[in-house]
Amino acid sequence: MFKAFLIKYAEIGVKGKNRDLFEEALVQQIKYALKRCEGEFKVRRTKGRIYIDVLSDYDYEETVDNLKTVCGISAICPMVQTEDEGFDKLCGAVVDYVDRQYPDKRFTFKVNARRARKNYPVESMEINALVGEKILEAFPEIRVDVHHPDVMIYVEVREKIYIYSIEIPGPGGMPVGTNGKAMLLLSGGIDSPVAGYMVAKRGVKIDAVYFHAPPYTSERAKQKVADLARLVARYSGPIYLHVINFTEIQLAIYEKCPHDELTIIMRRYMMRIAEAIAKKTDCLGLITGESIGQVASQTIQSLAVTNEVCTLPVFRPCIGLDKQEIVDISEKIGTYETSVLPYEDCCTIFVAKHPVTKPNLNVIKRHEENLKDCIDEMVQRALDTDELIVVEV
């Protein structure tokens, strides 16, 4: 039935002279998502509207599922389009649409017409009344409710006539790539993939870094992180995943620093390495999945000590969310089931029984001096052996 889709957006509509740039970026993201679908499609843009025309047989569910991953889309509206062959044909097309779309006619409705082509002989209010009358004549069991209808039937008069009543929510936000690039510290947990998704939704292109600690973490743990990156990439586009061998650095910290400060000192070196890669790859910030107070390394004191090593801004989109809120988002974007697989990463292997919750920056710096004879060379070796994985959907 549906051979076209109307794509609605929200925030892009309030852009000024740069609006065309945002619309074109959204068109490119839509085209990228449709490459994953069977069928042939044409994406076209007119003033204030983006349309997808279906040019061949296609899988409706597959197409909608992929469009639901495009950041910037607020709603996907499968629609019927017809040529303007007079008002009677318009009424007939709407009646046919209602009959086919709603086998059970026990509902209330309202017609909402928009006459974008001002030379059309029937005004919007008249279209509402006359089309509504035709629907009532065809289906007496249907009732009108102009205040709280069960079904809103939209009729848009443009170069063609567009009819739709379904609005499938999209992720919203901004098209990926319109707000620079940032480096995600991606682990095998629940939080960091959610953080990557949330920043991507604001139009930021995502790269990622994963800290691997063989033989303490397995190849399956690394594959789990690559799988998570692939799930996030459905929303963010291709991700360059940097895999850093962190074992040597972790063992040195474990040997030379107080065990209650292990996590904080490891996090500080992770941030240093992530920032070095970020600057090399033109990223403008770092992204983490941290939430205030969730674990010892995420108290506000710990976050302040961790931040001290960074010169780039650190984005923490989960900062004010509780665990259940983060889990809910992970389930929505499809990362939860992979995140809870029992393959531990380096953060969970090297953890103290009683980690410090209120670290003192001066004390941490003093204990990091224990590493000064070896740490710079270790960090450079880690950077030199960076394994790059290009993650695409």
CSV table of C-alpha atoms in Angstrom, one decimal:
chain,number,residue,atom,x,y,z
A,1,MET,CA,0.0,0.0,0.0
A,2,PHE,CA,2.7,2.5,0.9
A,3,LYS,CA,5.0,3.5,-1.9
A,4,ALA,CA,6.3,6.7,-0.2
A,5,PHE,CA,7.3,8.0,3.1
A,6,LEU,CA,7.2,11.6,4.5
A,7,ILE,CA,10.1,12.2,6.9
A,8,LYS,CA,9.5,14.8,9.6
A,9,TYR,CA,12.2,16.5,11.6
A,10,ALA,CA,12.0,18.8,14.6
A,11,GLU,CA,15.1,20.9,15.6
A,12,ILE,CA,16.3,21.4,12.0
A,13,GLY,CA,13.1,23.4,11.4
A,14,VAL,CA,14.3,26.2,13.7
A,15,LYS,CA,17.6,26.6,12.0
A,16,GLY,CA,18.2,29.8,10.0
A,17,LYS,CA,20.3,30.3,7.0
A,18,ASN,CA,22.1,27.0,7.6
A,19,ARG,CA,18.9,24.9,7.5
A,20,ASP,CA,19.7,23.6,4.0
A,21,LEU,CA,23.0,22.2,5.3
A,22,PHE,CA,21.2,20.3,8.0
A,23,GLU,CA,18.5,19.0,5.7
A,24,GLU,CA,21.1,17.8,3.2
A,25,ALA,CA,23.0,16.0,6.0
A,26,LEU,CA,19.8,14.3,7.0
A,27,VAL,CA,19.2,13.2,3.4
A,28,GLN,CA,22.6,11.7,3.3
A,29,GLN,CA,22.0,9.8,6.5
A,30,ILE,CA,18.7,8.5,5.2
A,31,LYS,CA,20.4,7.3,2.0
A,32,TYR,CA,23.0,5.5,4.1
A,33,ALA,CA,20.3,3.8,6.2
A,34,LEU,CA,18.4,2.7,3.1
A,35,LYS,CA,21.5,1.0,1.7
A,36,ARG,CA,20.9,-1.7,4.3
A,37,CYS,CA,17.4,-2.4,2.9
A,38,GLU,CA,16.2,-4.5,0.0
A,39,GLY,CA,14.6,-2.4,-2.7
A,40,GLU,CA,15.3,0.8,-4.6
A,41,PHE,CA,14.5,4.2,-3.2
A,42,LYS,CA,14.7,7.8,-4.2
A,43,VAL,CA,15.2,10.5,-1.4
A,44,ARG,CA,14.1,14.0,-2.4
A,45,ARG,CA,13.9,17.2,-0.6
A,46,THR,CA,11.5,20.1,-1.1
A,47,LYS,CA,11.1,23.2,1.1
A,48,GLY,CA,10.4,22.0,4.6
A,49,ARG,CA,9.8,18.4,3.5
A,50,ILE,CA,11.9,15.2,2.9
A,51,TYR,CA,10.2,12.4,0.9
A,52,ILE,CA,11.3,8.8,0.2
A,53,ASP,CA,9.8,7.3,-3.0
A,54,VAL,CA,9.8,3.5,-3.2
A,55,LEU,CA,10.8,2.5,-6.8
A,56,SER,CA,10.6,-1.3,-6.5
A,57,ASP,CA,9.4,-4.1,-4.2
A,58,TYR,CA,10.7,-3.7,-0.7
A,59,ASP,CA,10.3,-4.9,2.9
A,60,TYR,CA,8.2,-2.4,4.8
A,61,GLU,CA,9.2,-3.5,8.3
A,62,GLU,CA,12.9,-3.6,7.4
A,63,THR,CA,12.7,-0.1,5.9
A,64,VAL,CA,11.0,1.4,8.9
A,65,ASP,CA,13.4,-0.3,11.3
A,66,ASN,CA,16.4,1.2,9.5
A,67,LEU,CA,14.8,4.7,9.2
A,68,LYS,CA,14.2,4.6,13.0
A,69,THR,CA,18.0,4.6,13.5
A,70,VAL,CA,18.5,7.9,11.6
A,71,CYS,CA,19.3,10.7,14.0
A,72,GLY,CA,17.4,13.9,13.1
A,73,ILE,CA,14.2,12.1,12.1
A,74,SER,CA,11.3,13.0,14.5
A,75,ALA,CA,8.7,10.9,12.7
A,76,ILE,CA,8.4,8.5,9.8
A,77,CYS,CA,5.0,8.8,8.0
A,78,PRO,CA,4.2,6.0,5.5
A,79,MET,CA,1.8,7.6,3.0
A,80,VAL,CA,-0.2,7.3,-0.2
A,81,GLN,CA,0.5,9.8,-2.9
A,82,THR,CA,-1.7,10.4,-5.9
A,83,GLU,CA,-1.8,12.9,-8.8
A,84,ASP,CA,-4.1,15.9,-8.6
A,85,GLU,CA,-7.0,14.8,-10.8
A,86,GLY,CA,-9.7,17.0,-9.2
A,87,PHE,CA,-11.3,17.2,-5.8
A,88,ASP,CA,-13.6,14.2,-6.3
A,89,LYS,CA,-10.6,12.0,-7.0
A,90,LEU,CA,-8.9,13.4,-3.8
A,91,CYS,CA,-12.0,12.4,-1.7
A,92,GLY,CA,-12.1,9.0,-3.3
A,93,ALA,CA,-8.4,8.4,-2.5
A,94,VAL,CA,-8.8,9.4,1.2
A,95,VAL,CA,-11.9,7.1,1.5
A,96,ASP,CA,-9.9,4.2,-0.1
A,97,TYR,CA,-7.0,4.9,2.3
A,98,VAL,CA,-9.2,4.7,5.3
A,99,ASP,CA,-10.9,1.6,4.1
A,100,ARG,CA,-7.6,-0.2,3.5
A,101,GLN,CA,-5.7,1.0,6.5
A,102,TYR,CA,-8.5,0.5,9.1
A,103,PRO,CA,-10.4,-2.7,8.7
A,104,ASP,CA,-12.1,-2.1,12.1
A,105,LYS,CA,-14.0,1.1,11.5
A,106,ARG,CA,-15.0,1.7,15.2
A,107,PHE,CA,-12.9,4.8,15.8
A,108,THR,CA,-13.1,8.6,15.9
A,109,PHE,CA,-11.2,10.8,13.4
A,110,LYS,CA,-10.4,14.2,12.3
A,111,VAL,CA,-9.1,15.5,8.9
A,112,ASN,CA,-6.2,17.9,8.9
A,113,ALA,CA,-5.6,19.4,5.5
A,114,ARG,CA,-2.7,21.5,4.4
A,115,ARG,CA,-2.9,23.4,1.1
A,116,ALA,CA,0.7,24.2,0.3
A,117,ARG,CA,-0.2,24.9,-3.3
A,118,LYS,CA,-2.3,28.1,-2.9
A,119,ASN,CA,-3.8,27.9,-6.4
A,120,TYR,CA,-5.7,24.8,-5.4
A,121,PRO,CA,-9.4,25.7,-5.7
A,122,VAL,CA,-10.5,24.3,-2.4
A,123,GLU,CA,-9.2,25.9,0.8
A,124,SER,CA,-7.9,23.8,3.8
A,125,MET,CA,-11.0,24.2,6.0
A,126,GLU,CA,-13.2,23.2,3.2
A,127,ILE,CA,-11.1,20.1,2.5
A,128,ASN,CA,-11.4,19.2,6.1
A,129,ALA,CA,-15.2,19.4,6.1
A,130,LEU,CA,-15.9,17.9,2.7
A,131,VAL,CA,-13.4,15.0,3.0
A,132,GLY,CA,-14.7,14.3,6.5
A,133,GLU,CA,-18.3,14.2,5.1
A,134,LYS,CA,-17.3,11.7,2.4
A,135,ILE,CA,-15.7,9.4,5.0
A,136,LEU,CA,-18.8,9.5,7.2
A,137,GLU,CA,-21.0,8.7,4.1
A,138,ALA,CA,-18.8,5.7,3.3
A,139,PHE,CA,-18.4,4.4,6.8
A,140,PRO,CA,-21.4,5.3,9.1
A,141,GLU,CA,-19.8,3.6,12.1
A,142,ILE,CA,-16.9,6.1,12.2
A,143,ARG,CA,-17.4,9.2,14.3
A,144,VAL,CA,-15.8,12.7,14.2
A,145,ASP,CA,-13.9,14.0,17.2
A,146,VAL,CA,-12.1,17.3,16.5
A,147,HIS,CA,-10.6,17.5,20.0
A,148,HIS,CA,-9.3,14.0,20.8
A,149,PRO,CA,-9.5,11.8,17.7
A,150,ASP,CA,-8.3,8.3,17.7
A,151,VAL,CA,-7.0,8.8,14.1
A,152,MET,CA,-5.7,12.1,12.6
A,153,ILE,CA,-5.9,11.9,8.8
A,154,TYR,CA,-3.5,14.3,7.1
A,155,VAL,CA,-4.1,15.5,3.6
A,156,GLU,CA,-1.3,17.6,2.0
A,157,VAL,CA,-1.9,19.4,-1.3
A,158,ARG,CA,1.4,20.0,-3.0
A,159,GLU,CA,2.6,19.1,-6.4
A,160,LYS,CA,0.9,15.8,-5.7
A,161,ILE,CA,-1.7,14.8,-3.1
A,162,TYR,CA,-0.2,13.1,0.0
A,163,ILE,CA,-2.4,11.2,2.5
A,164,TYR,CA,-1.2,9.7,5.8
A,165,SER,CA,-2.3,9.0,9.3
A,166,ILE,CA,0.6,7.0,10.8
A,167,GLU,CA,3.5,8.8,12.6
A,168,ILE,CA,6.2,6.4,13.7
A,169,PRO,CA,8.6,8.1,16.1
A,170,GLY,CA,12.3,8.4,15.1
A,171,PRO,CA,15.2,9.1,17.5
A,172,GLY,CA,15.0,12.9,17.0
A,173,GLY,CA,18.1,15.0,17.5
A,174,MET,CA,20.4,16.2,14.8
A,175,PRO,CA,21.9,14.5,11.7
A,176,VAL,CA,25.2,12.8,12.5
A,177,GLY,CA,28.2,14.8,11.3
A,178,THR,CA,26.7,18.3,11.7
A,179,ASN,CA,28.4,18.9,15.1
A,180,GLY,CA,32.0,17.6,14.8
A,181,LYS,CA,33.6,14.4,16.0
A,182,ALA,CA,34.3,13.0,19.4
A,183,MET,CA,36.1,9.9,20.9
A,184,LEU,CA,34.1,7.4,22.9
A,185,LEU,CA,35.8,5.4,25.6
A,186,LEU,CA,33.9,2.2,24.8
A,187,SER,CA,33.9,-0.7,27.3
A,188,GLY,CA,31.9,-3.9,27.3
A,189,GLY,CA,29.4,-2.5,29.8
A,190,ILE,CA,25.9,-1.0,29.6
A,191,ASP,CA,26.7,2.7,30.0
A,192,SER,CA,29.3,3.6,27.3
A,193,PRO,CA,27.3,2.4,24.3
A,194,VAL,CA,24.3,4.5,25.6
A,195,ALA,CA,26.6,7.5,26.0
A,196,GLY,CA,27.9,7.1,22.4
A,197,TYR,CA,24.3,6.9,21.1
A,198,MET,CA,23.2,10.0,23.1
A,199,VAL,CA,26.0,12.1,21.8
A,200,ALA,CA,25.6,10.8,18.2
A,201,LYS,CA,22.0,11.9,18.5
A,202,ARG,CA,23.2,15.5,18.9
A,203,GLY,CA,24.9,15.3,15.5
A,204,VAL,CA,28.4,14.2,16.6
A,205,LYS,CA,30.4,11.7,14.6
A,206,ILE,CA,31.7,9.0,16.8
A,207,ASP,CA,35.1,7.2,16.9
A,208,ALA,CA,35.9,4.9,19.8
A,209,VAL,CA,38.8,3.5,21.9
A,210,TYR,CA,38.7,0.2,23.8
A,211,PHE,CA,41.4,-0.8,26.3
A,212,HIS,CA,42.2,-4.5,26.0
A,213,ALA,CA,44.2,-6.5,28.6
A,214,PRO,CA,45.3,-9.8,27.3
A,215,PRO,CA,45.6,-12.5,28.6
A,216,TYR,CA,43.4,-11.2,31.5
A,217,THR,CA,40.7,-10.3,29.0
A,218,SER,CA,39.8,-12.7,26.2
A,219,GLU,CA,39.5,-12.2,22.5
A,220,ARG,CA,35.8,-12.8,23.0
A,221,ALA,CA,35.7,-9.7,25.3
A,222,LYS,CA,37.2,-7.7,22.4
A,223,GLN,CA,34.7,-9.1,20.0
A,224,LYS,CA,31.9,-8.2,22.4
A,225,VAL,CA,33.1,-4.5,22.3
A,226,ALA,CA,33.3,-4.7,18.5
A,227,ASP,CA,29.7,-6.0,18.4
A,228,LEU,CA,28.6,-3.1,20.7
A,229,ALA,CA,30.3,-0.6,18.4
A,230,ARG,CA,28.4,-2.2,15.4
A,231,LEU,CA,25.1,-1.7,17.2
A,232,VAL,CA,25.9,1.9,18.0
A,233,ALA,CA,27.0,2.4,14.4
A,234,ARG,CA,23.4,1.8,13.3
A,235,TYR,CA,22.8,5.2,14.7
A,236,SER,CA,26.1,7.0,14.3
A,237,GLY,CA,27.4,5.7,11.0
A,238,PRO,CA,30.8,3.9,10.6
A,239,ILE,CA,33.0,3.9,13.7
A,240,TYR,CA,36.8,3.7,13.8
A,241,LEU,CA,37.4,1.5,16.8
A,242,HIS,CA,41.0,1.8,18.3
A,243,VAL,CA,42.0,-1.2,20.4
A,244,ILE,CA,44.7,-0.4,22.8
A,245,ASN,CA,46.8,-3.1,24.6
A,246,PHE,CA,46.6,-1.9,28.2
A,247,THR,CA,48.1,-4.9,30.0
A,248,GLU,CA,51.6,-3.6,30.6
A,249,ILE,CA,50.3,-0.3,32.0
A,250,GLN,CA,47.8,-2.0,34.3
A,251,LEU,CA,50.4,-4.3,35.7
A,252,ALA,CA,52.8,-1.4,36.3
A,253,ILE,CA,50.1,0.5,38.2
A,254,TYR,CA,49.2,-2.7,40.1
A,255,GLU,CA,52.8,-3.2,41.1
A,256,LYS,CA,53.8,0.4,42.0
A,257,CYS,CA,50.7,2.2,43.2
A,258,PRO,CA,48.4,1.8,46.2
A,259,HIS,CA,45.7,-0.8,45.4
A,260,ASP,CA,42.8,1.4,46.6
A,261,GLU,CA,43.8,4.0,43.9
A,262,LEU,CA,44.1,1.5,41.1
A,263,THR,CA,40.9,2.4,39.3
A,264,ILE,CA,41.5,6.2,39.5
A,265,ILE,CA,45.1,6.0,38.2
A,266,MET,CA,44.1,3.5,35.4
A,267,ARG,CA,41.3,5.9,34.4
A,268,ARG,CA,43.6,8.8,34.3
A,269,TYR,CA,46.0,6.9,31.9
A,270,MET,CA,43.0,5.8,29.8
A,271,MET,CA,41.9,9.4,29.4
A,272,ARG,CA,45.5,10.5,28.5
A,273,ILE,CA,45.7,7.8,25.8
A,274,ALA,CA,42.2,8.4,24.5
A,275,GLU,CA,42.9,12.1,24.3
A,276,ALA,CA,46.2,11.5,22.4
A,277,ILE,CA,44.3,9.4,19.8
A,278,ALA,CA,41.4,12.0,19.7
A,279,LYS,CA,43.8,14.8,18.9
A,280,LYS,CA,45.5,12.7,16.2
A,281,THR,CA,42.2,11.9,14.6
A,282,ASP,CA,40.7,15.5,14.8
A,283,CYS,CA,38.2,14.7,17.5
A,284,LEU,CA,37.0,17.7,19.5
A,285,GLY,CA,36.1,15.9,22.8
A,286,LEU,CA,35.9,12.7,24.7
A,287,ILE,CA,32.8,10.7,25.7
A,288,THR,CA,32.4,8.4,28.7
A,289,GLY,CA,29.4,6.6,30.2
A,290,GLU,CA,30.0,7.8,33.7
A,291,SER,CA,27.1,8.6,36.0
A,292,ILE,CA,27.6,10.5,39.3
A,293,GLY,CA,27.9,8.1,42.3
A,294,GLN,CA,27.3,4.9,40.3
A,295,VAL,CA,30.6,3.3,41.4
A,296,ALA,CA,33.7,4.4,43.3
A,297,SER,CA,35.4,5.9,40.3
A,298,GLN,CA,32.4,8.0,39.5
A,299,THR,CA,31.9,10.0,42.7
A,300,ILE,CA,32.2,13.7,41.9
A,301,GLN,CA,35.6,13.8,43.6
A,302,SER,CA,36.8,10.9,41.4
A,303,LEU,CA,35.5,12.5,38.3
A,304,ALA,CA,37.3,15.7,39.1
A,305,VAL,CA,40.6,13.9,39.6
A,306,THR,CA,40.1,11.9,36.3
A,307,ASN,CA,39.2,15.1,34.4
A,308,GLU,CA,42.4,16.8,35.5
A,309,VAL,CA,44.5,15.0,32.9
A,310,CYS,CA,42.3,16.2,30.0
A,311,THR,CA,42.6,19.3,27.9
A,312,LEU,CA,39.7,18.3,25.6
A,313,PRO,CA,36.2,18.6,26.9
A,314,VAL,CA,34.7,15.4,28.4
A,315,PHE,CA,31.1,14.7,27.5
A,316,ARG,CA,29.2,12.5,30.0
A,317,PRO,CA,25.6,12.3,28.7
A,318,CYS,CA,24.6,9.7,31.3
A,319,ILE,CA,25.8,11.9,34.2
A,320,GLY,CA,22.4,12.5,35.8
A,321,LEU,CA,20.7,9.2,34.9
A,322,ASP,CA,20.2,6.3,37.3
A,323,LYS,CA,21.1,2.8,36.3
A,324,GLN,CA,17.5,1.8,35.3
A,325,GLU,CA,17.2,4.9,33.0
A,326,ILE,CA,20.5,3.9,31.3
A,327,VAL,CA,19.3,0.3,31.0
A,328,ASP,CA,16.0,1.5,29.5
A,329,ILE,CA,17.9,3.4,26.8
A,330,SER,CA,20.2,0.4,26.1
A,331,GLU,CA,17.2,-1.8,25.6
A,332,LYS,CA,15.7,0.7,23.2
A,333,ILE,CA,18.8,0.9,21.0
A,334,GLY,CA,19.4,-2.8,21.2
A,335,THR,CA,22.7,-2.9,23.1
A,336,TYR,CA,21.6,-4.3,26.4
A,337,GLU,CA,21.7,-8.1,25.5
A,338,THR,CA,25.2,-7.8,24.2
A,339,SER,CA,26.4,-5.6,27.2
A,340,VAL,CA,25.4,-8.2,29.8
A,341,LEU,CA,27.3,-11.1,28.1
A,342,PRO,CA,29.7,-12.5,30.7
A,343,TYR,CA,33.0,-11.3,29.0
A,344,GLU,CA,34.8,-9.0,31.4
A,345,ASP,CA,36.9,-6.0,30.3
A,346,CYS,CA,40.0,-4.6,31.9
A,347,CYS,CA,38.2,-2.3,34.3
A,348,THR,CA,36.5,-5.2,36.0
A,349,ILE,CA,39.5,-7.5,36.1
A,350,PHE,CA,41.9,-5.0,37.9
A,351,VAL,CA,39.6,-3.6,40.6
A,352,ALA,CA,40.5,-3.1,44.3
A,353,LYS,CA,38.3,-4.6,47.0
A,354,HIS,CA,38.0,-1.3,48.7
A,355,PRO,CA,38.6,1.5,46.2
A,356,VAL,CA,39.0,5.1,47.3
A,357,THR,CA,35.9,7.1,46.8
A,358,LYS,CA,37.2,10.6,47.6
A,359,PRO,CA,40.7,10.7,46.1
A,360,ASN,CA,43.0,13.6,46.7
A,361,LEU,CA,44.5,15.0,43.5
A,362,ASN,CA,47.9,15.8,45.1
A,363,VAL,CA,48.1,12.3,46.6
A,364,ILE,CA,47.2,10.7,43.3
A,365,LYS,CA,49.9,12.7,41.5
A,366,ARG,CA,52.5,11.8,44.1
A,367,HIS,CA,51.7,8.1,43.8
A,368,GLU,CA,51.9,8.4,40.0
A,369,GLU,CA,55.5,9.5,40.4
A,370,ASN,CA,56.2,5.8,41.2
A,371,LEU,CA,55.7,5.2,37.5
A,372,LYS,CA,57.9,7.9,36.1
A,373,ASP,CA,60.8,5.7,35.2
A,374,CYS,CA,58.6,3.5,32.8
A,375,ILE,CA,55.2,4.9,32.1
A,376,ASP,CA,56.0,7.3,29.2
A,377,GLU,CA,57.6,4.4,27.2
A,378,MET,CA,54.6,2.2,28.0
A,379,VAL,CA,52.1,4.7,26.9
A,380,GLN,CA,54.0,5.3,23.6
A,381,ARG,CA,54.1,1.5,23.0
A,382,ALA,CA,50.4,1.3,23.6
A,383,LEU,CA,49.8,4.1,21.1
A,384,ASP,CA,52.2,2.5,18.6
A,385,THR,CA,50.4,-0.8,18.7
A,386,ASP,CA,47.0,0.7,18.3
A,387,GLU,CA,44.8,-1.9,16.4
A,388,LEU,CA,42.2,-0.1,14.2
A,389,ILE,CA,38.9,-1.9,13.4
A,390,VAL,CA,36.6,-0.2,11.0
A,391,VAL,CA,33.1,-1.0,12.2
A,392,GLU,CA,30.2,-0.7,9.7
A,393,VAL,CA,26.7,-2.0,9.7
